[in-house]
Coordinates of C-alpha atoms and ligand atoms in Angstrom, one line a residue:
X7 CA -13.8 -12.6 -50.8
X8 CA -16.7 -12.7 -48.4
X9 CA -18.6 -15.7 -47.1
X10 CA -21.4 -15.7 -44.9
X11 CA -23.9 -17.9 -42.7
X12 CA -25.4 -18.4 -39.1
X13 CA -25.7 -19.6 -35.5
X14 CA -28.6 -20.6 -33.3
X15 CA -28.1 -21.2 -29.6
X16 CA -29.1 -24.9 -29.0
X17 CA -32.1 -24.0 -26.8
X18 CA -33.6 -22.0 -29.6
X19 CA -33.4 -25.1 -31.7
X20 CA -35.4 -26.8 -29.3
X21 CA -38.1 -24.1 -29.5
X22 CA -38.1 -23.9 -33.2
X23 CA -38.2 -27.3 -33.6
X24 CA -41.6 -27.7 -31.4
X25 CA -43.0 -24.5 -33.2
X26 CA -42.1 -26.3 -36.5
X27 CA -43.7 -29.7 -35.5
X28 CA -47.2 -27.7 -34.5
X29 CA -47.0 -25.7 -37.8
X30 CA -46.3 -28.6 -40.0
X31 CA -49.3 -30.6 -38.8
X32 CA -51.4 -27.4 -39.7
X33 CA -49.8 -27.7 -43.3
X34 CA -50.4 -31.1 -44.0
X35 CA -54.0 -31.1 -42.8
X36 CA -55.8 -28.2 -43.5
X37 CA -55.5 -25.5 -46.5
X38 CA -54.0 -22.8 -44.4
X39 CA -53.6 -19.5 -45.8
X40 CA -50.3 -18.6 -47.5
X41 CA -49.1 -16.6 -44.5
X42 CA -49.0 -19.4 -42.2
X43 CA -47.4 -21.6 -44.5
X44 CA -44.5 -19.1 -45.3
X45 CA -43.9 -18.6 -41.8
X46 CA -43.9 -22.5 -41.3
X47 CA -41.6 -22.7 -44.0
X48 CA -38.9 -20.1 -42.7
X49 CA -39.2 -21.8 -39.3
X50 CA -38.3 -25.2 -40.7
X51 CA -35.5 -23.4 -42.6
X52 CA -34.0 -22.1 -39.7
X53 CA -34.4 -24.9 -37.5
X54 CA -32.9 -27.3 -40.2
X55 CA -30.6 -25.1 -42.4
X56 CA -29.3 -22.5 -39.8
X57 CA -27.2 -25.0 -38.0
X58 CA -25.9 -26.7 -41.2
X59 CA -24.8 -23.1 -42.4
X60 CA -23.1 -22.4 -39.0
X61 CA -21.2 -25.9 -39.5
X62 CA -20.1 -25.1 -43.0
X63 CA -18.6 -21.6 -42.0
X64 CA -17.1 -23.3 -38.9
X65 CA -15.7 -26.0 -40.8
X66 CA -14.6 -23.7 -43.3
X67 CA -12.6 -21.7 -41.1
X68 CA -10.9 -24.5 -39.5
X69 CA -10.0 -25.9 -42.8
X70 CA -8.1 -22.5 -44.0
X71 CA -6.6 -22.3 -40.8
X72 CA -5.1 -25.4 -40.5
X73 CA -4.6 -26.7 -44.1
X74 CA -5.1 -30.3 -42.5
X75 CA -6.5 -33.1 -45.2
X76 CA -9.3 -34.0 -42.4
X77 CA -10.1 -30.8 -42.1
X78 CA -11.0 -30.1 -45.6
X79 CA -12.8 -33.6 -45.8
X80 CA -14.9 -32.3 -42.8
X81 CA -15.6 -28.9 -44.7
X82 CA -16.7 -31.0 -47.8
X83 CA -18.9 -33.2 -45.6
X84 CA -20.6 -30.4 -44.0
X85 CA -21.4 -28.5 -47.4
X86 CA -22.9 -31.7 -48.7
X87 CA -25.4 -31.8 -45.6
X88 CA -26.4 -28.2 -46.4
X89 CA -26.6 -28.9 -50.2
X90 CA -28.7 -32.2 -49.3
X91 CA -31.2 -30.0 -47.3
X92 CA -31.4 -27.3 -49.9
X93 CA -32.1 -30.1 -52.8
X94 CA -35.2 -31.4 -51.1
X95 CA -37.8 -31.5 -53.9
X96 CA -40.9 -31.6 -51.8
X97 CA -39.6 -28.5 -49.9
X98 CA -38.8 -26.8 -52.8
X99 CA -42.4 -27.5 -54.5
X100 CA -43.8 -25.8 -51.4
X101 CA -41.8 -22.5 -51.7
X102 CA -42.4 -22.4 -55.5
X103 CA -46.3 -22.3 -54.6
X104 CA -45.7 -19.7 -51.7
X105 CA -43.3 -17.8 -54.0
X106 CA -46.4 -17.7 -56.4
X107 CA -49.3 -16.8 -53.8
X108 CA -50.0 -13.6 -52.4
X109 CA -48.5 -12.9 -48.9
X110 CA -49.5 -10.1 -46.8
X111 CA -46.3 -9.2 -45.0
X112 CA -43.5 -7.8 -47.5
X113 CA -40.5 -9.0 -45.2
X114 CA -41.9 -12.6 -45.3
X115 CA -42.6 -12.2 -49.4
X116 CA -38.9 -11.2 -49.5
X117 CA -37.7 -14.0 -47.5
X118 CA -39.7 -16.4 -49.4
X119 CA -38.2 -14.8 -52.7
X120 CA -34.6 -15.3 -51.4
X121 CA -35.0 -18.7 -50.2
X122 CA -36.6 -19.6 -53.5
X123 CA -33.2 -18.7 -55.3
X124 CA -31.2 -20.5 -52.9
X125 CA -33.1 -23.8 -53.3
X126 CA -33.7 -23.5 -57.2
X127 CA -29.6 -23.7 -57.5
X128 CA -29.5 -27.1 -56.0
X129 CA -33.0 -28.4 -58.1
X130 CA -30.8 -30.6 -59.9
X131 CA -31.2 -34.4 -60.9
X132 CA -27.9 -35.7 -58.7
X133 CA -26.8 -37.7 -61.6
X134 CA -26.4 -34.6 -63.5
X135 CA -24.9 -32.9 -60.6
X136 CA -22.3 -35.3 -60.1
X137 CA -21.3 -35.8 -63.5
X138 CA -21.1 -31.6 -63.1
X139 CA -18.8 -31.5 -60.3
X140 CA -16.5 -34.8 -61.5
X141 CA -16.0 -33.0 -64.8
X142 CA -15.0 -29.6 -62.8
X143 CA -12.7 -31.1 -60.6
X144 CA -11.2 -33.2 -63.4
X145 CA -10.5 -29.9 -65.2
X146 CA -9.4 -28.3 -62.2
X147 CA -7.0 -30.9 -61.5
X148 CA -5.5 -30.4 -64.8
X149 CA -4.8 -26.7 -63.8
X150 CA -3.4 -27.9 -60.7
X151 CA -0.7 -30.0 -62.3
X152 CA -0.1 -27.9 -65.3
X153 CA 3.5 -26.4 -65.5
X154 CA 4.4 -24.2 -68.6
X155 CA 7.1 -26.3 -70.0
X156 CA 10.0 -24.4 -71.6
X157 CA 12.4 -26.6 -73.3
X158 CA 12.8 -29.1 -70.6
X159 CA 12.2 -26.6 -67.7
X160 CA 9.1 -26.7 -66.0
X161 CA 7.8 -23.4 -64.6
X162 CA 5.5 -22.7 -61.8
X163 CA 2.7 -20.2 -62.0
X164 CA 5.0 -17.6 -60.0
X165 CA 8.1 -18.4 -62.4
X166 CA 6.1 -17.2 -65.4
X167 CA 4.8 -14.2 -63.8
X168 CA 8.2 -13.4 -62.8
X169 CA 9.7 -13.6 -66.2
X170 CA 6.7 -11.4 -67.7
X171 CA 7.0 -8.9 -65.2
X172 CA 11.1 -8.9 -65.2
X173 CA 12.5 -9.9 -68.6
X174 CA 13.5 -7.5 -71.0
X175 CA 13.5 -10.5 -73.9
X176 CA 10.8 -10.3 -75.9
X177 CA 11.5 -13.7 -77.4
X178 CA 11.9 -15.1 -73.9
X179 CA 8.5 -13.4 -73.1
X180 CA 7.0 -14.8 -75.8
X181 CA 8.0 -18.3 -75.2
X182 CA 6.7 -18.5 -71.9
X183 CA 3.4 -16.4 -72.4
X184 CA 3.0 -19.5 -75.0
X185 CA 3.7 -22.3 -72.8
X186 CA 1.5 -20.8 -70.0
X187 CA -1.7 -21.0 -72.6
X188 CA -0.9 -24.3 -73.6
X189 CA -3.0 -25.6 -70.6
X190 CA -5.9 -24.5 -72.9
X191 CA -5.7 -27.2 -75.3
X192 CA -5.4 -29.7 -72.5
X193 CA -8.8 -28.8 -70.8
X194 CA -10.7 -27.1 -73.9
X195 CA -12.8 -30.2 -75.0
X196 CA -13.5 -31.0 -71.2
X197 CA -14.3 -27.3 -70.7
X198 CA -16.9 -27.5 -73.7
X199 CA -18.5 -30.7 -72.2
X200 CA -18.9 -28.9 -68.8
X201 CA -20.5 -26.1 -70.4
X202 CA -23.0 -28.5 -72.1
X203 CA -23.8 -30.2 -68.8
X204 CA -24.6 -26.7 -67.2
X205 CA -26.7 -25.7 -70.0
X206 CA -28.7 -28.8 -69.4
X207 CA -29.2 -28.2 -65.5
X208 CA -30.3 -24.4 -66.8
X209 CA -33.1 -26.3 -69.1
X210 CA -33.9 -28.8 -66.9
X211 CA -35.1 -25.7 -64.7
X212 CA -36.6 -23.9 -67.5
X213 CA -33.6 -21.3 -68.5
X214 CA -32.4 -20.8 -71.8
X215 CA -28.6 -21.3 -71.0
X216 CA -26.7 -21.6 -68.0
X217 CA -25.3 -17.8 -67.8
X218 CA -28.9 -16.7 -67.6
X219 CA -29.7 -19.2 -64.9
X220 CA -26.5 -18.0 -63.1
X221 CA -27.8 -14.3 -63.3
X222 CA -31.4 -15.1 -62.4
X223 CA -29.9 -16.9 -59.1
X224 CA -28.3 -13.6 -58.4
X225 CA -31.1 -11.5 -59.4
X226 CA -29.7 -9.9 -62.3
X227 CA -30.8 -10.0 -65.8
X228 CA -28.3 -10.1 -69.0
X229 CA -29.9 -7.3 -70.3
X230 CA -29.7 -5.0 -67.2
X231 CA -25.9 -6.3 -66.6
X232 CA -25.2 -5.5 -70.3
X233 CA -26.7 -2.2 -70.4
X234 CA -24.3 -1.3 -67.5
X235 CA -21.4 -3.0 -69.0
X236 CA -22.3 -0.8 -72.4
X237 CA -22.3 2.4 -70.5
X238 CA -19.0 1.4 -68.8
X239 CA -17.5 0.8 -71.7
X240 CA -18.8 4.1 -73.4
X241 CA -17.3 6.1 -70.3
X242 CA -14.0 4.4 -70.1
X243 CA -13.1 4.1 -73.5
X244 CA -10.8 7.3 -73.8
X245 CA -9.5 7.3 -70.4
X246 CA -8.5 4.0 -70.9
X247 CA -6.7 4.5 -74.2
X248 CA -4.8 7.3 -72.9
X249 CA -3.5 5.5 -70.0
X250 CA -2.9 2.2 -72.0
X251 CA -0.5 4.7 -74.4
X252 CA 1.2 5.9 -71.5
X253 CA 2.1 2.2 -70.2
X254 CA 2.5 1.1 -73.9
X255 CA 5.0 3.7 -74.3
X256 CA 7.1 2.8 -71.3
X257 CA 6.9 -0.9 -72.1
X258 CA 8.1 -0.1 -75.8
X259 CA 10.9 1.7 -74.4
X260 CA 11.6 -1.1 -71.7
X261 CA 12.1 -3.7 -74.8
X262 CA 13.6 -1.5 -77.2
X263 CA 11.0 -1.9 -80.0
X264 CA 8.3 0.5 -81.5
X265 CA 4.9 0.5 -79.4
X266 CA 2.9 -1.1 -82.3
X267 CA 5.1 -4.1 -82.0
X268 CA 3.9 -4.7 -78.3
X269 CA 2.0 -8.1 -78.4
X270 CA 0.2 -9.6 -75.4
X271 CA 3.3 -11.2 -73.8
X272 CA 4.7 -8.0 -73.4
X273 CA 2.6 -7.0 -70.4
X274 CA 3.1 -8.0 -66.8
X275 CA 0.5 -10.7 -66.4
X276 CA -0.6 -13.6 -68.8
X277 CA -4.4 -11.9 -69.3
X278 CA -3.3 -8.0 -69.2
X279 CA -5.9 -8.1 -66.1
X280 CA -3.3 -6.0 -64.0
X281 CA -1.5 -2.8 -64.5
X282 CA 2.0 -3.5 -65.7
X283 CA 4.2 -1.9 -62.7
X284 CA 6.3 0.4 -65.2
X285 CA 6.5 3.7 -63.2
X286 CA 8.5 2.7 -60.7
X287 CA 6.0 3.6 -57.9
X288 CA 7.1 2.6 -54.4
X289 CA 4.3 2.9 -51.9
X290 CA 5.5 0.4 -49.8
X291 CA 8.4 2.7 -48.3
X292 CA 6.0 4.4 -46.0
X293 CA 5.3 1.2 -44.2
X294 CA 9.0 0.3 -43.8
X295 CA 9.2 1.7 -40.1
X296 CA 5.9 -0.1 -39.1
X297 CA 5.6 -3.3 -37.6
X298 CA 3.2 -5.9 -38.8
X299 CA 0.9 -5.7 -36.0
X300 CA 0.5 -2.0 -36.7
X301 CA -1.3 -2.7 -39.7
X302 CA -4.5 -3.9 -37.9
X303 CA -4.1 -1.5 -35.2
X304 CA -4.5 1.3 -37.5
X305 CA -7.3 -0.5 -39.1
X306 CA -9.0 -0.6 -35.6
X307 CA -8.4 3.0 -35.0
X308 CA -9.5 4.2 -38.2
X309 CA -12.9 2.1 -38.2
X310 CA -13.2 3.1 -34.8
X311 CA -13.1 6.6 -35.6
X312 CA -16.1 6.5 -38.3
X313 CA -18.1 4.9 -35.7
X314 CA -17.8 1.3 -37.2
X315 CA -15.6 -0.5 -34.3
X316 CA -13.6 -3.8 -35.4
X317 CA -12.0 -4.6 -32.2
X318 CA -13.9 -7.5 -31.4
X319 CA -13.3 -8.7 -35.1
X320 CA -9.5 -8.5 -34.8
X321 CA -10.0 -10.2 -31.4
X322 CA -11.4 -13.5 -33.2
X323 CA -9.1 -13.3 -36.4
X324 CA -6.5 -15.3 -37.3
X325 CA -3.8 -12.4 -39.2
X326 CA -0.2 -13.6 -39.5
X327 CA 1.2 -16.1 -41.6
X328 CA 1.8 -19.7 -40.6
X329 CA 2.7 -22.9 -42.1
X330 CA -0.2 -24.7 -43.4
X331 CA -2.7 -22.2 -43.5
X332 CA -4.6 -20.6 -46.4
X333 CA -2.3 -17.8 -48.1
X334 CA -5.4 -15.7 -48.9
X335 CA -7.4 -13.4 -47.2
X336 CA -11.2 -13.6 -46.3
X337 CA -13.6 -12.5 -43.8
X338 CA -16.7 -14.5 -42.4
X339 CA -19.9 -14.1 -40.5
X340 CA -19.9 -17.6 -38.8
X341 CA -23.1 -17.1 -37.2
X342 CA -25.1 -13.8 -38.3
X343 CA -25.1 -13.1 -34.4
X344 CA -21.9 -11.1 -34.6
X345 CA -19.3 -13.5 -34.8
X346 CA -17.2 -12.3 -37.6
X347 CA -13.7 -13.1 -38.5
X348 CA -10.7 -12.4 -40.7
X349 CA -8.1 -14.9 -41.9
X350 CA -4.9 -12.9 -43.2
X351 CA -1.5 -13.2 -43.6
X352 CA -0.4 -9.7 -42.9
X353 CA 3.2 -8.2 -43.5
X354 CA 3.8 -4.5 -43.3
X355 CA 3.1 -3.1 -46.7
X356 CA 0.9 -1.2 -48.7
X357 CA -1.1 -4.5 -50.2
X358 CA -1.6 -5.7 -46.6
X359 CA -2.8 -2.4 -45.6
X360 CA -5.4 -2.3 -48.3
X361 CA -6.3 -5.9 -47.9
X362 CA -7.0 -5.4 -44.2
X363 CA -9.4 -2.1 -45.2
X364 CA -10.8 -4.2 -47.4
X365 CA -11.6 -7.4 -45.2
X366 CA -12.7 -5.2 -42.4
X367 CA -15.1 -3.4 -44.8
X368 CA -16.7 -7.0 -45.0
X369 CA -16.7 -7.2 -41.8
X370 CA -18.4 -4.0 -40.8
X371 CA -21.1 -4.9 -43.4
X372 CA -22.7 -8.0 -41.7
X373 CA -24.6 -9.3 -38.6
X374 CA -22.5 -6.6 -36.5
X375 CA -24.4 -3.9 -37.9
X376 CA -27.4 -5.4 -39.6
X377 CA -29.8 -4.7 -36.8
X378 CA -31.1 -8.1 -34.9
X379 CA -34.7 -7.6 -35.7
X380 CA -34.0 -8.3 -39.3
X381 CA -35.1 -11.8 -39.9
X382 CA -32.5 -14.5 -40.0
X383 CA -32.5 -15.2 -43.7
X384 CA -31.8 -11.4 -44.6
X385 CA -29.6 -10.5 -41.9
X386 CA -26.6 -10.7 -44.4
X387 CA -25.2 -8.6 -47.3
X388 CA -27.8 -7.6 -50.0
X389 CA -25.9 -9.2 -52.8
X390 CA -22.0 -9.9 -53.3
X391 CA -21.6 -6.9 -55.4
X392 CA -22.6 -4.8 -52.5
X393 CA -20.4 -5.9 -49.7
X394 CA -17.6 -6.2 -52.2
X395 CA -18.2 -2.8 -53.0
X396 CA -18.2 -1.6 -49.4
X397 CA -14.9 -3.4 -49.1
X398 CA -13.3 -1.8 -52.0
X399 CA -14.5 1.4 -50.9
X400 CA -12.5 1.4 -47.9
X401 CA -9.6 0.0 -49.6
X402 CA -9.1 3.2 -51.4
X403 CA -7.4 5.0 -48.4
X404 CA -4.4 2.9 -48.5
X405 CA -3.4 4.7 -51.4
X406 CA -3.8 8.1 -49.9
X407 CA -0.9 9.6 -48.7
X408 CA -3.4 12.4 -47.0
X409 CA -5.2 9.6 -45.3
X410 CA -2.1 7.9 -43.8
X411 CA -0.5 11.3 -42.3
X412 CA -4.1 11.8 -41.0
X413 CA -4.0 8.7 -39.1
X414 CA -0.7 9.3 -37.7
X415 CA 1.5 7.3 -40.0
X416 CA 5.0 9.2 -41.2
X417 CA 5.2 9.5 -44.9
X418 CA 8.2 10.5 -46.4
X419 CA 6.9 12.7 -49.6
X420 CA 3.0 13.0 -49.3
X421 CA 2.8 14.5 -52.5
X422 CA 4.6 12.0 -54.2
X423 CA 2.7 9.2 -52.4
X424 CA -0.6 10.8 -53.5
X425 CA 0.5 11.1 -57.0
X426 CA 1.5 7.6 -57.4
X427 CA -1.0 6.2 -55.2
X428 CA -3.9 7.9 -57.7
X429 CA -2.0 6.4 -60.8
X430 CA -1.8 2.9 -59.6
X431 CA -5.5 3.2 -58.6
X432 CA -6.5 4.7 -61.8
X433 CA -4.3 2.1 -64.0
X434 CA -5.4 -0.8 -62.0
X435 CA -9.1 0.3 -62.3
X436 CA -9.5 1.3 -65.8
X437 CA -7.6 -2.1 -67.0
X438 CA -9.7 -4.4 -64.8
X439 CA -12.8 -2.8 -66.0
X440 CA -11.7 -3.6 -69.7
X441 CA -10.6 -7.2 -68.8
X442 CA -13.8 -7.5 -67.1
X443 CA -15.9 -6.4 -70.4
X444 CA -14.1 -9.3 -72.0
X445 CA -14.9 -12.1 -69.3
X446 CA -18.4 -11.0 -69.2
X447 CA -19.2 -11.2 -73.2
X448 CA -17.2 -14.0 -73.4
X449 CA -19.1 -16.1 -70.9
X450 CA -22.3 -15.2 -72.2
X451 CA -21.4 -15.9 -75.7
X452 CA -19.8 -19.4 -74.5
X453 CA -22.9 -20.5 -72.9
X454 CA -25.1 -19.4 -75.8
X455 CA -23.2 -21.7 -78.2
X456 CA -20.4 -23.6 -77.1
X457 CA -20.0 -24.9 -80.5
X458 CA -19.0 -21.5 -82.2
X459 CA -15.4 -20.5 -83.1
X460 CA -14.6 -19.6 -79.5
X461 CA -10.9 -19.2 -80.4
X462 CA -11.4 -16.2 -82.9
X463 CA -14.3 -14.8 -80.4
X464 CA -11.8 -14.5 -77.5
X465 CA -9.5 -12.5 -79.3
X466 CA -12.0 -10.2 -81.1
X467 CA -13.1 -9.3 -77.5
X468 CA -9.8 -9.0 -76.4
X469 CA -8.6 -6.6 -79.0
X470 CA -12.0 -4.4 -78.7
X471 CA -12.1 -3.9 -75.1
X472 CA -8.4 -4.4 -74.1
X473 CA -6.8 -2.7 -77.0
X474 CA -4.2 -5.5 -77.5
X475 CA -3.0 -6.9 -80.9
X476 CA -3.6 -10.7 -81.4
X477 CA -0.6 -12.6 -82.2
X478 CA -0.1 -13.3 -85.9
X479 CA -1.8 -16.4 -87.0
X480 CA -2.8 -17.5 -83.8
X481 CA -5.7 -20.1 -83.4
X482 CA -5.6 -21.9 -80.1
X483 CA -8.0 -22.1 -77.2
X484 CA -6.8 -19.2 -74.8
X485 CA -9.8 -18.5 -73.0
X486 CA -9.5 -21.9 -71.3
X487 CA -6.4 -21.0 -69.9
X488 CA -8.3 -18.8 -67.4
X489 CA -9.5 -21.0 -64.3
X490 CA -12.4 -18.8 -63.4
X491 CA -14.5 -19.6 -66.6
X492 CA -14.2 -23.5 -64.8
X493 CA -14.4 -22.5 -61.6
X494 CA -16.3 -19.5 -61.1
X495 CA -19.1 -19.6 -64.1
X496 CA -20.8 -16.2 -64.8
X497 CA -19.3 -14.5 -61.5
X498 CA -16.8 -12.2 -62.7
X499 CA -18.7 -9.3 -63.8
X500 CA -19.7 -8.8 -59.9
X501 CA -16.2 -7.4 -58.9
X502 CA -16.8 -4.8 -61.8
X503 CA -20.4 -4.0 -60.4
X504 CA -19.1 -3.6 -56.8
X505 CA -16.3 -1.2 -58.2
X506 CA -19.0 0.8 -59.5
X507 CA -21.2 0.7 -56.4
X508 CA -17.8 1.6 -54.2
X509 CA -17.7 5.0 -56.4
X510 CA -21.2 5.8 -56.0
X511 CA -21.6 5.4 -52.1
X512 CA -18.1 7.2 -52.0
X513 CA -19.2 9.9 -54.1
X514 CA -22.6 10.4 -51.9
X515 CA -20.7 10.3 -48.5
X516 CA -18.5 13.0 -50.0
X517 CA -21.2 15.0 -51.0
X518 CA -23.7 14.5 -48.1
X519 CA -21.4 13.7 -45.2
X520 CA -18.3 15.3 -46.0
X521 CA -19.6 18.2 -48.0
X522 CA -16.2 17.8 -50.0
X523 CA -15.6 19.5 -53.5
X524 CA -13.2 17.4 -54.9
X525 CA -14.8 13.6 -54.1
X526 CA -12.3 11.3 -55.5
X527 CA -9.7 12.6 -53.1
X528 CA -11.9 12.9 -50.3
X529 CA -11.2 10.9 -47.1
X530 CA -12.5 9.9 -43.8
X531 CA -10.8 10.0 -40.5
X532 CA -12.5 10.3 -37.2
X533 CA -16.0 11.0 -38.5
X534 CA -19.0 9.3 -37.0
X535 CA -21.3 10.7 -39.8
X536 CA -19.7 8.2 -42.1
X537 CA -20.5 5.3 -39.6
X538 CA -24.1 6.9 -39.5
X539 CA -24.4 6.9 -43.2
X540 CA -23.0 3.5 -43.7
X541 CA -25.5 1.7 -40.6
X542 CA -28.5 3.9 -42.2
X543 CA -28.0 3.6 -46.0
X544 CA -26.4 0.7 -46.5
X545 CA -26.4 -2.0 -43.7
X546 CA -29.5 -1.6 -42.0
X547 CA -31.7 -3.2 -44.9
X548 CA -29.6 -6.5 -45.0
X549 CA -31.2 -8.5 -47.9
X550 CA -34.5 -7.0 -47.6
X551 CA -33.9 -5.1 -50.4
X552 CA -31.9 -6.1 -53.8
X553 CA -29.1 -4.7 -54.9
X554 CA -30.4 -1.9 -56.9
X555 CA -32.9 -0.9 -54.7
X556 CA -30.3 -0.7 -52.1
X557 CA -28.3 1.4 -54.5
X558 CA -31.3 3.6 -54.8
X559 CA -31.6 3.5 -50.9
X560 CA -27.9 4.4 -50.3
X561 CA -27.2 7.0 -53.1
X562 CA -31.0 8.2 -54.5
X563 CA -30.0 6.5 -57.9
X564 CA -29.8 3.0 -59.5
X565 CA -26.3 1.7 -60.0
X566 CA -24.5 3.3 -62.8
X567 CA -21.1 3.4 -64.4
X568 CA -21.0 7.5 -64.0
X569 CA -19.2 7.8 -60.7
X570 CA -16.7 5.5 -61.6
X571 CA -15.9 6.7 -64.8
X572 CA -16.1 10.7 -63.4
X573 CA -13.2 9.4 -61.0
X574 CA -10.6 8.7 -64.0
X575 CA -12.2 10.8 -66.6
X576 CA -9.7 13.5 -68.1
X577 CA -7.1 12.4 -65.5
X578 CA -5.0 10.6 -67.9
X579 CA -2.5 13.2 -68.2
X580 CA -2.2 14.4 -64.5
X581 CA -3.0 11.2 -62.1
Ligands
LIG624 ZN1 -13.8 -9.1 -50.7

């Protein structure tokens, strides 16, 4: 996860405010040309919104490190102030006029385009916005208090997951899986209301539906995203089917049933979005001898070696478990002036090695490396998929025994580690890619027509893309048991696009910097050429390029599914 915003020293605020006063007068009284008005708008934005963004980031950091109610209240208040500034209709009208005018400076035009989308999202009648927030909160609350009930026993989420990962008893698995889905009927009607309200917002802003609007705000179109997903579907179908056949054979043997009798509850999580852990691969053995503080040290050494140092980031970070603190991991650019921090809960195992490489990947793609000459509005990642992609590109090395050895870690059996790591990576990514197909296509259809038979549509997609068999006679709103559909609408596909970006950039580095033959297994240790490549080809443009132009700038090609598929094609029988 990544999150970003900005800082301004107080003396600079004074200067900008003064400038702003002068310029605003000019805008109000004379038909100043578009360039002057655009500059004034941007100055005003920096003076007013930049401090609010920094305040949000600091409040966000504090709430997540303490877990205190008052800190969470302060975080919400800071967010409301920022939203208030961005929802100003007069400012938006000016922005719209500027977006439609000819600006002589492309960098300025780009800033106006980025700001336009940022403000557009907030131009919603406040009554409608309140209804949406209330409805979404109601559903999220229902999710939070929901417990899967089996007999008179209530199971927490992790108890459900434990049964699905450990139980050998098909009927116990089925009972628990069905119980976990019963949150669907509890929230389905509210979710449909929420979808209709979100569609009202979209139509109010002149869009066909909310899915189209969300993609537009993120500089994407349904057509281009679907085209990529169709390509991905085509290229991953055969390797996915081969990998799934191996997994199914193992699962069927575990439960003593024929493969054709496998149903959704036989996989290890409620949606088959993760690879079931059936091959007894234990990568953690390589980390048993390490202390937990050796994980960030290894990361520091790695990033230093490729000339993207992160020692300052680690210094400001909050890295270990503590009561009240968020149990997750994230990276935040507090001020777009280099104050970049990571929150983590490190223990010495493969998961945290991978997660720290990931979060520090976000950290190096930030105001630490984007040139300070880049205007504030553009001094951030090009797109969520680009920063997730960079983070995922670096995270891959946690599964490479060769990389660990090159970093000085004692790995008991390197060959075995490489093999197990590659298989895990392959299974995880192929399975996740098929699950993302379901999410994207379902959400698109949901916003196009919330009144259609969504229960059937969900299982049609699950069967088609994930290769699961729907339970006989099942007619329930199982889609509504996935909280992301409520809380992060029309967003999930970006994780997949990030993986495509990660593979495409890694392949380019392997070819152009490392001159490696077998690019999927290529790794970087002590190669400053990698840092140079990342700075010039990926980081330097900041948000001055959109995600697809950045992909072209970095790799010479638009974003494609090809590199991702190439890594897994034909490898199903020899991971
Ligand atoms: Zn991330």
